[in-house]
Coordinates of C-alpha atoms in Angstrom, one line a residue:
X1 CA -19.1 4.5 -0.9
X2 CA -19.1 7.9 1.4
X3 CA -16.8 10.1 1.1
X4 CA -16.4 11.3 4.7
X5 CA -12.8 12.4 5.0
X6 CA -12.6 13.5 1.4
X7 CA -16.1 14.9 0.3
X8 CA -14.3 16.5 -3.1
X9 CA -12.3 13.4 -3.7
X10 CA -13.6 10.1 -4.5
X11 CA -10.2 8.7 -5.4
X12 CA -8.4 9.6 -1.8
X13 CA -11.4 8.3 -0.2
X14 CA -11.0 4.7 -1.7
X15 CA -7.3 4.8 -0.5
X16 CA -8.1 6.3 2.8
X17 CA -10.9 3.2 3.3
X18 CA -8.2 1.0 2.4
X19 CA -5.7 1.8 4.9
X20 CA -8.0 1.0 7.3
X21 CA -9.1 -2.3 6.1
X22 CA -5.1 -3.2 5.8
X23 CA -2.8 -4.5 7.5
X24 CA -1.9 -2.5 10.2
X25 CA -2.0 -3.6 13.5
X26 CA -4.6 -1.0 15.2
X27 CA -5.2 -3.2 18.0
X28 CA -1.7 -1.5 19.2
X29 CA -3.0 2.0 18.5
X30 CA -6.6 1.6 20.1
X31 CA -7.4 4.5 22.3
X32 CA -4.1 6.1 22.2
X33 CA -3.0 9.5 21.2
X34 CA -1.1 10.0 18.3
X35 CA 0.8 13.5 17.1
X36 CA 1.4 14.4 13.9
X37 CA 3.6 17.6 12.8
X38 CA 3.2 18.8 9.4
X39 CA -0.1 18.6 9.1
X40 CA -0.8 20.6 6.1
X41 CA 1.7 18.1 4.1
X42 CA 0.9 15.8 1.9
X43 CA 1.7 12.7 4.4
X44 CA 0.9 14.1 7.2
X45 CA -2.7 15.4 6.0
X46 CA -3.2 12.2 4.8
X47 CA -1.9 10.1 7.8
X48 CA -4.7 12.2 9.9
X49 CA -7.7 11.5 7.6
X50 CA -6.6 8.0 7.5
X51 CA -6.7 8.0 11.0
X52 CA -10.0 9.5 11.4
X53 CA -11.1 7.1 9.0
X54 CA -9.9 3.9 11.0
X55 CA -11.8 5.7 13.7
X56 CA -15.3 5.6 11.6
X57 CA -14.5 2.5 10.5
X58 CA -12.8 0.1 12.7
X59 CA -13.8 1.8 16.1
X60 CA -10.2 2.5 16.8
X61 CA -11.3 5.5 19.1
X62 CA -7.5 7.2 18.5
X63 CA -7.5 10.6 19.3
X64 CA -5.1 13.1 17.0
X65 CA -3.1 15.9 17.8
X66 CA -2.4 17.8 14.8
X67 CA 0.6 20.7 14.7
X68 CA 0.8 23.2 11.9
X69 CA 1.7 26.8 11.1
X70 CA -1.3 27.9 9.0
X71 CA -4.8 28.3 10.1
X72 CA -5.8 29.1 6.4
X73 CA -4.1 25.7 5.2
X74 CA -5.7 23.6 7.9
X75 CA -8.9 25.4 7.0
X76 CA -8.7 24.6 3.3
X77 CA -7.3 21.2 3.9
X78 CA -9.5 19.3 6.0
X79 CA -12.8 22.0 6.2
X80 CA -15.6 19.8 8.1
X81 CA -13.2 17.6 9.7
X82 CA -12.2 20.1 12.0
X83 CA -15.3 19.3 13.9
X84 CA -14.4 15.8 14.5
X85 CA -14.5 14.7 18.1
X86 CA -11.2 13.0 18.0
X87 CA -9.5 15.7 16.3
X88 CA -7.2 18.5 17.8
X89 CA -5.0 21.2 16.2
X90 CA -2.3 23.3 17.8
X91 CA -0.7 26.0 15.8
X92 CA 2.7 26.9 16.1
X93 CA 6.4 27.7 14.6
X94 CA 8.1 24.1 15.2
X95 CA 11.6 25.6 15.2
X96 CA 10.6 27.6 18.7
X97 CA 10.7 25.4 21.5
X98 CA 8.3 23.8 23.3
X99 CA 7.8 25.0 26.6
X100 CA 5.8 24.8 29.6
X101 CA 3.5 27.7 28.2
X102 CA 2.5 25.7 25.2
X103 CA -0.8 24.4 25.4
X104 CA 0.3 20.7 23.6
X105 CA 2.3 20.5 26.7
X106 CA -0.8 19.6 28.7
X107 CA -1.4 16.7 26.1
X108 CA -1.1 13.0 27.0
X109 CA 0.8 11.7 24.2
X110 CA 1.6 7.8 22.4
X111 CA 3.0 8.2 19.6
X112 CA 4.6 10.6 17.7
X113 CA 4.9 10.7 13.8
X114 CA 7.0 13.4 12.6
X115 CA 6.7 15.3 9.1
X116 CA 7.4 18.7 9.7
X117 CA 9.4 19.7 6.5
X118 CA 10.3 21.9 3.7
X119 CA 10.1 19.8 0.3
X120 CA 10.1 22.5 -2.3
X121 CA 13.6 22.5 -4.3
X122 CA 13.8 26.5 -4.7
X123 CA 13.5 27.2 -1.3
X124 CA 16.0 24.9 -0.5
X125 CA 18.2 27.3 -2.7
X126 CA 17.1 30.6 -1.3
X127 CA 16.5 30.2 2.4
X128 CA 19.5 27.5 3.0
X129 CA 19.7 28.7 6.7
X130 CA 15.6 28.0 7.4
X131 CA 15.8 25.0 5.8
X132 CA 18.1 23.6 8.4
X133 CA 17.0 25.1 11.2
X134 CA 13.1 23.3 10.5
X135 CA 15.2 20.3 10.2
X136 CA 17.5 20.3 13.5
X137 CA 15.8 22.3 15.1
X138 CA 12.8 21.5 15.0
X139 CA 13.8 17.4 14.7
X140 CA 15.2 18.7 18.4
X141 CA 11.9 20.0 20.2
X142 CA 10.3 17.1 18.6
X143 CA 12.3 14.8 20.2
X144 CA 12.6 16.8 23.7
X145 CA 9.2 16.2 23.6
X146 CA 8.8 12.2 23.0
X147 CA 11.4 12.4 25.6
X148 CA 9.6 14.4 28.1
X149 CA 6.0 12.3 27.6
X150 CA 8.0 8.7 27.5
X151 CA 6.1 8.1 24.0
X152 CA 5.6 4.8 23.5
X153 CA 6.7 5.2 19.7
X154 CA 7.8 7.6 17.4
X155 CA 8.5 8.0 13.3
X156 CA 11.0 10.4 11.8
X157 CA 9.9 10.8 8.0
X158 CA 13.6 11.5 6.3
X159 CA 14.0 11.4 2.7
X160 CA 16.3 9.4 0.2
X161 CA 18.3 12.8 -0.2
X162 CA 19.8 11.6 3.1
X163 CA 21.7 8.6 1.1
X164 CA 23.5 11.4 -1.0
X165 CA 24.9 10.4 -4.6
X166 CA 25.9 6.2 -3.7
X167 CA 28.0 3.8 -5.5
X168 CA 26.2 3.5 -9.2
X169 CA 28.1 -0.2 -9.2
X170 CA 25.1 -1.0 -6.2
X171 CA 22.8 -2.9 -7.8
X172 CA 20.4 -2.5 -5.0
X173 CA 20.9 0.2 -2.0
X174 CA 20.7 -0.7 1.4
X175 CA 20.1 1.5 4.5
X176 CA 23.7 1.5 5.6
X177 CA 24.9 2.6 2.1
X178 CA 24.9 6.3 2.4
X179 CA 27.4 8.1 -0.4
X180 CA 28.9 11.4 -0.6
X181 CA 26.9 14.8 -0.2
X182 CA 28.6 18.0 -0.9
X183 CA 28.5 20.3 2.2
X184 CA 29.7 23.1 0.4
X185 CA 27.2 23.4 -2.1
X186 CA 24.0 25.3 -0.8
X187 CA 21.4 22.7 -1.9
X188 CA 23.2 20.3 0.4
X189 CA 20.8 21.9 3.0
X190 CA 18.3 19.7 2.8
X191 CA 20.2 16.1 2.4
X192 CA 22.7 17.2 5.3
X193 CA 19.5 18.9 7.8
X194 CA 17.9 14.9 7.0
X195 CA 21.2 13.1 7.8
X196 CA 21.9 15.3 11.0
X197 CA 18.0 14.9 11.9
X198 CA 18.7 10.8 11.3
X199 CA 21.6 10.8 13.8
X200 CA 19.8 13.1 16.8
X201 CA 16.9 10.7 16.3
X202 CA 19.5 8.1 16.8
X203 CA 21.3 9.8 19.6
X204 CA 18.2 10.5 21.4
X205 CA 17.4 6.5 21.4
X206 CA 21.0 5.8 22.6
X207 CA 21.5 8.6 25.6
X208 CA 17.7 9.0 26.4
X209 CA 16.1 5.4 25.2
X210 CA 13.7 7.5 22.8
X211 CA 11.7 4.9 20.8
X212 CA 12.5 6.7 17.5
X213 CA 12.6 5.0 14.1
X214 CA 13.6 7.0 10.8
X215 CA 11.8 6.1 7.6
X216 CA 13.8 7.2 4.6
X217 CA 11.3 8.1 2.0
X218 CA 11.1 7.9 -1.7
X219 CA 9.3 10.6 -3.4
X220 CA 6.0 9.9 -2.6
X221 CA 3.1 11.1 -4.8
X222 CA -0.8 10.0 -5.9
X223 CA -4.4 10.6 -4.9
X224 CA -4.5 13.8 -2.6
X225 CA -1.6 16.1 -4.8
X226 CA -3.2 19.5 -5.1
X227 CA -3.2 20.5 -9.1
X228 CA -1.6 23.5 -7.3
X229 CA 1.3 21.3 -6.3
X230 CA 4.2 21.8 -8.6
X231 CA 7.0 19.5 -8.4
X232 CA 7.7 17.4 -10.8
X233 CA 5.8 14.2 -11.0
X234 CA 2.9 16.9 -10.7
X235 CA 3.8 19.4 -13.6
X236 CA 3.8 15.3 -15.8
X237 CA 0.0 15.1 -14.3
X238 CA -0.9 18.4 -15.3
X239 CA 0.4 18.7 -18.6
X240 CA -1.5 15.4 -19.2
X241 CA -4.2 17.2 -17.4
X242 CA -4.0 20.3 -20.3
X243 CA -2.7 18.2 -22.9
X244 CA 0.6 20.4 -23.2
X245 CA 4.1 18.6 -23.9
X246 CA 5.8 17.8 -21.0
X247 CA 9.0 20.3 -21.0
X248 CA 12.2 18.9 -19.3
X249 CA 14.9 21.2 -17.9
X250 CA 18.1 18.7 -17.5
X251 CA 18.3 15.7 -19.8
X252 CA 16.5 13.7 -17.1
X253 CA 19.5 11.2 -16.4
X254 CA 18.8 10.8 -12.4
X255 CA 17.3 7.8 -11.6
X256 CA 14.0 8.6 -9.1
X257 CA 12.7 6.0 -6.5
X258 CA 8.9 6.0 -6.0
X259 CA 6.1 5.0 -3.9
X260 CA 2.2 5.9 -3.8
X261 CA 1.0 8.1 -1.3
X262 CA -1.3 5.1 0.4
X263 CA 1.3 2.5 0.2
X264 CA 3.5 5.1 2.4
X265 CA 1.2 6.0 4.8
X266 CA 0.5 2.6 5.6
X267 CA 4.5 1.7 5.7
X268 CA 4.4 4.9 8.3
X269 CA 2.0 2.7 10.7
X270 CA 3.4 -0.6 10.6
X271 CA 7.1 1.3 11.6
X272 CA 5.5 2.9 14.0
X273 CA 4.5 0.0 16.0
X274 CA 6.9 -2.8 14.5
X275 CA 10.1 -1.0 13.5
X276 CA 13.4 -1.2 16.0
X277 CA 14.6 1.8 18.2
X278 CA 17.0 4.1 16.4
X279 CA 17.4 2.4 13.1
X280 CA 16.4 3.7 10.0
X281 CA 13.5 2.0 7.1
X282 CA 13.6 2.6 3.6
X283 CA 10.6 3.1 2.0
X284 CA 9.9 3.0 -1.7
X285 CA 8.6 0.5 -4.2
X286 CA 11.1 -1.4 -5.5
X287 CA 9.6 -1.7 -9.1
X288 CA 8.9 1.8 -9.3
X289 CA 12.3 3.1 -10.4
X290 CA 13.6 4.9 -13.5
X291 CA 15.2 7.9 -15.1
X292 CA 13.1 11.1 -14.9
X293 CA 13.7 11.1 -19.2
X294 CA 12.0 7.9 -19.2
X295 CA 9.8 8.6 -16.6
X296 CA 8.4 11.7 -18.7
X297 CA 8.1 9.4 -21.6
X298 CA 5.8 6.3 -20.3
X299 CA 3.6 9.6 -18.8
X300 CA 3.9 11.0 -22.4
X301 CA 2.9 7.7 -24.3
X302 CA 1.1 5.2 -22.0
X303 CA -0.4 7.9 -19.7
X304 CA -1.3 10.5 -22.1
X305 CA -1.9 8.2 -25.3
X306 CA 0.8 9.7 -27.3
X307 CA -1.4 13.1 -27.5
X308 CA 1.5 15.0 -26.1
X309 CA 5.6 14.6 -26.1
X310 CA 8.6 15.4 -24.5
X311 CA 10.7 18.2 -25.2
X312 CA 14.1 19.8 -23.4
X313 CA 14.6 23.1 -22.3
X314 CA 17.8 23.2 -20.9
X315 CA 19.5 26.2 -19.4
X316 CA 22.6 27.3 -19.2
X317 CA 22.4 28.4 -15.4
X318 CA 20.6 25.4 -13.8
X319 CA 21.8 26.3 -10.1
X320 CA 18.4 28.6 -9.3
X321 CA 16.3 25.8 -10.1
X322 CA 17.6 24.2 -7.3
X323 CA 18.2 20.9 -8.8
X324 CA 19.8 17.4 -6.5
X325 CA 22.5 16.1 -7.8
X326 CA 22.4 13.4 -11.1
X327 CA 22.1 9.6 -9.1
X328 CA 21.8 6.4 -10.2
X329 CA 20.3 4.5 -7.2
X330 CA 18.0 2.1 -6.8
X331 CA 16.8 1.7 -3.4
X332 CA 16.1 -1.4 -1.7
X333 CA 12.8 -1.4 0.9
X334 CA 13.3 -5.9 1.9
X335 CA 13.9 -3.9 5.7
X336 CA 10.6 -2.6 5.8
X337 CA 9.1 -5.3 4.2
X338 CA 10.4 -7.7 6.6
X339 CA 7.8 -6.0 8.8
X340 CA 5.1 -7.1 6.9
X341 CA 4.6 -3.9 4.5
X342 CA 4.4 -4.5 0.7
X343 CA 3.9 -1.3 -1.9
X344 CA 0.7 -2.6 -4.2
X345 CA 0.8 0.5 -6.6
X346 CA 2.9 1.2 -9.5
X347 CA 4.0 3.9 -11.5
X348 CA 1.6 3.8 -13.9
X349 CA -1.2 3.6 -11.8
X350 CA 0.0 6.0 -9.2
X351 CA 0.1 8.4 -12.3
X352 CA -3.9 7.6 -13.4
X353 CA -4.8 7.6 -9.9
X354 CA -3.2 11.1 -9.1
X355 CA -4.3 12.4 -12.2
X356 CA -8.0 11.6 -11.4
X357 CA -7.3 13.1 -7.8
X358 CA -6.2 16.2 -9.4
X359 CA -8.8 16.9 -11.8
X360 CA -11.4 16.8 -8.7
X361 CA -8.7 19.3 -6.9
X362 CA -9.2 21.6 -10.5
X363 CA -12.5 21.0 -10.1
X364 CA -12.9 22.5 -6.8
X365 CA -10.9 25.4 -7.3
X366 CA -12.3 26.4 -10.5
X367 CA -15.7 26.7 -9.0
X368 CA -14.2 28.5 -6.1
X369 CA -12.8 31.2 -8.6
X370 CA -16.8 31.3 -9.7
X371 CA -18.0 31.9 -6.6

């Protein structure tokens, strides 16, 4: 196999390959232009090399417009790619609107996928007021812009923060079961930015007939996590990595809702051609669903072969941790798969697959420390 769009990672290559080879209906996205904000993010970096991929590939001929803030990520992330033919980057602040001096504005535009976002919990907690401003904000010039270039399509990636904490008595949640957030409490930032975001993407499809579709992510994780990534699914990996206990700070109660990084990115494409103007998709693998306690301890005893254990470190002060609330929620995705999407990869595998993708990653930067 070459590894073309991933020369360090043998692992994200097979996935990228396969998202070409899947279903998705390219014959819709032939010779179009697609955007994609957040670039430097795990989807939307790996929504671009899959792209480029279907290009090598399938002969899809798409080209890709690529926004992101920092030159040095971009550089780091995709290296030789940024000599592909079909491949643009603009660099800019997405919160500061797009005017008639931005280059991107000369850009004929198709589609639109849109993953500009802050995902790291302590921020959340100490920059509240930037957090919602990338969200609105930024959700706003996004969508002033699919307005202004009548986009054929466009994909709004939300997050299952936006459902808040939901009836536990659910056995499965729906799209249209959203529960209560807490606007007063500062990490509500984030959740309430997404569910603001959800209804101007719904807005602009009801007052401006914006083809804009919302897909409502699980946490999404696998092949392509960087072993400097350090959210939680990612601190398991490495500790399997070191072979160093896996050290929980709450009693792990919340229930998490999952999905593997290829299976979303391929959900992402289908929805962009096949989903239904101004409704929101939820997507996350239905059998991929437990407590974050149990979670630890399959990674502890099935991934790690018992060689390390779980152990609590609980503080008394948990708010500057920056925490989401304790849910028990199990999130139903039969809307998205009625369009013909079906997650392949569980847990467990998603874990030995990322795991293997992260060694190459601490690989790579070990020998750049060499050098």
């Amino acid at each position: 196999m070459e590894y073309i769009e991933c020369p360090n990672d043998g692992v994200l290559q097979e996935d990228l390959n396969y998202i070409a080879n899947s279903n998705i209906p390219l014959e819709q996205l032939k010779d179009r232009t697609i955007l994609v904000t957040g670039a430097t993010g795990l989807i939307g970096s790996q929504i671009i090399k899959a792209l480029l991929c279907c290009n090598r590939l399938k002969k899809t001929n798409i080209k890709i417009i690529a926004l992101a803030r920092s030159k040095k990520k971009v550089q780091e992330m995709f290296g030789g790619l940024l000599n592909k033919e079909k491949l643009t980057f603009y660099f800019a602040d997405i919160v500061e609107p797009i005017t008639n001096d931005s280059p991107i504005i000369n850009e004929s535009i198709d589609y639109i996928i849109h993953g500009a976002s802050i995902t790291n919990s302590k921020f959340f907690i100490e920059h509240p007021v930037e957090t919602i401003n990338i969200s609105l904000k930024g959700t706003a010039n996004i969508l002033e812009l699919a307005k202004d270039k009548k986009v054929k399509s466009m994909v709004y990636l939300s997050s299952m923060e936006a459902f808040g904490v939901t009836d536990s008595n659910l056995e499965y949640v729906k799209e249209e079961d959203l529960g209560y957030i807490d606007i007063l409490n500062v990490r509500s930032c984030y959740s309430e930015g997404k569910r603001m975001s959800e209804c101007l993407c719904a807005s602009y499809a009801s007052e401006y007939d914006v083809p804009v579709k919302i897909a409502r992510l699980a946490q999404t994780f696998g092949a392509g996590i960087s072993y400097t990534e350090d959210r939680v699914f990612a601190q398991f990996a490495k500790s399997v990595i070191n072979k160093t206990d896996i050290v929980l700070h709450t009693e792990g109660k919340s229930f998490g809702n999952y999905c593997y990084t290829r299976d979303t990115v391929i959900a992402l494409l289908i929805l962009l051609v096949k989903g239904n103007q101004g409704e929101a998709y939820t997507v996350s693998n239905e059998e991929s669903n437990t407590t974050i306690r149990n979670m630890a301890q399959m990674v502890a005893e099935e991934i790690a072969d018992g060689k390390i254990k779980v152990v609590f470190d609980i503080p008394k002060e948990k708010k500057t941790l920056g925490y989401a609330p304790d849910v028990k929620m199990h999130l139903s995705s039969m809307k998205m798969q009625a369009l013909g999407w079906k997650p392949e990869i569980g847990l467990k595998e998603a874990y030995f697959r990322m795991i293997r993708s992260m060694e190459n990653t601490k690989l790579e930067l070990t020998n750049e420390d060499k050098n």
